[in-house]
Amino acid sequence: MTSSSTKRFPRVAAALTAAVLSGTLALAGCGGEPDKPAASPSPSPVPAPTVKSAAKLVHVQGKFPRSRHQAVATNVAKVVDRWLQAAYVGGDYPRATSTFTAKSFPGFSKGTIAQAGKQMSLMSNATIAPDIDGVEVVSSDVHVDLLANNNYPVGAVARVRLVYDTTGDLESRQTVRGSLDMVPTETSWAVFGFNITREEKPATAPSASPSPSGDKS
């Protein structure tokens, strides 16, 4: 066995040497250049900002099962969020004021859309849209007062507070707050009245960090 292995080894070594040499020659024939590294993957797109309000049922007038409190608050908040998304947070910025239309008020009744359309600077980002290049939601809350009858909702007041920051030529913190009067529909809720205020503050500049030595100079 030892003799046979000893005789086979030179043949195996010779075969390996030939393979290495032929590979080297093949590389030399190709110029000996290493393969180019694969292109790095493109960065993932930044997700568009969205509104998802924290919903809470805070008051009920009439008979309504406690087990359905959170569900009705969530359903009301979904309608509110559609408006906040369409009117303030969603879409590309900067953009023209004229891009804000009746579609900025999803979930509103026809008459309420007409009223909101006369107050675009309050009920949407229409007037500041040309001067900003982005929106970042800080917080959004919807507290619901529910009117019920025999375990069914018959009306609601949604108390809204949306805080968001804008970037671009207009760097600011915007706060939209107020109430929406709502009634249930066959499948959702509809807004039939509103009382909204809006506050704008300049963006707060970050304070300078002190030097490690504590020297203020």
Short mmCIF file of C-alpha atoms in Angstrom, two decimals, residues 44 49 86 121-122 133 175:
data_model
loop_
_atom_site.label_atom_id
_atom_site.label_comp_id
_atom_site.label_asym_id
_atom_site.label_seq_id
_atom_site.Cartn_x
_atom_site.Cartn_y
_atom_site.Cartn_z
CA SER A 44 -33.30 52.29 -0.49
CA PRO A 49 -44.18 60.54 5.64
CA ALA A 86 -54.02 64.69 1.92
CA SER A 121 -54.40 78.35 4.10
CA LEU A 122 -55.87 77.02 7.34
CA ASP A 133 -39.37 70.70 0.42
CA THR A 175 -49.50 72.76 14.87
#
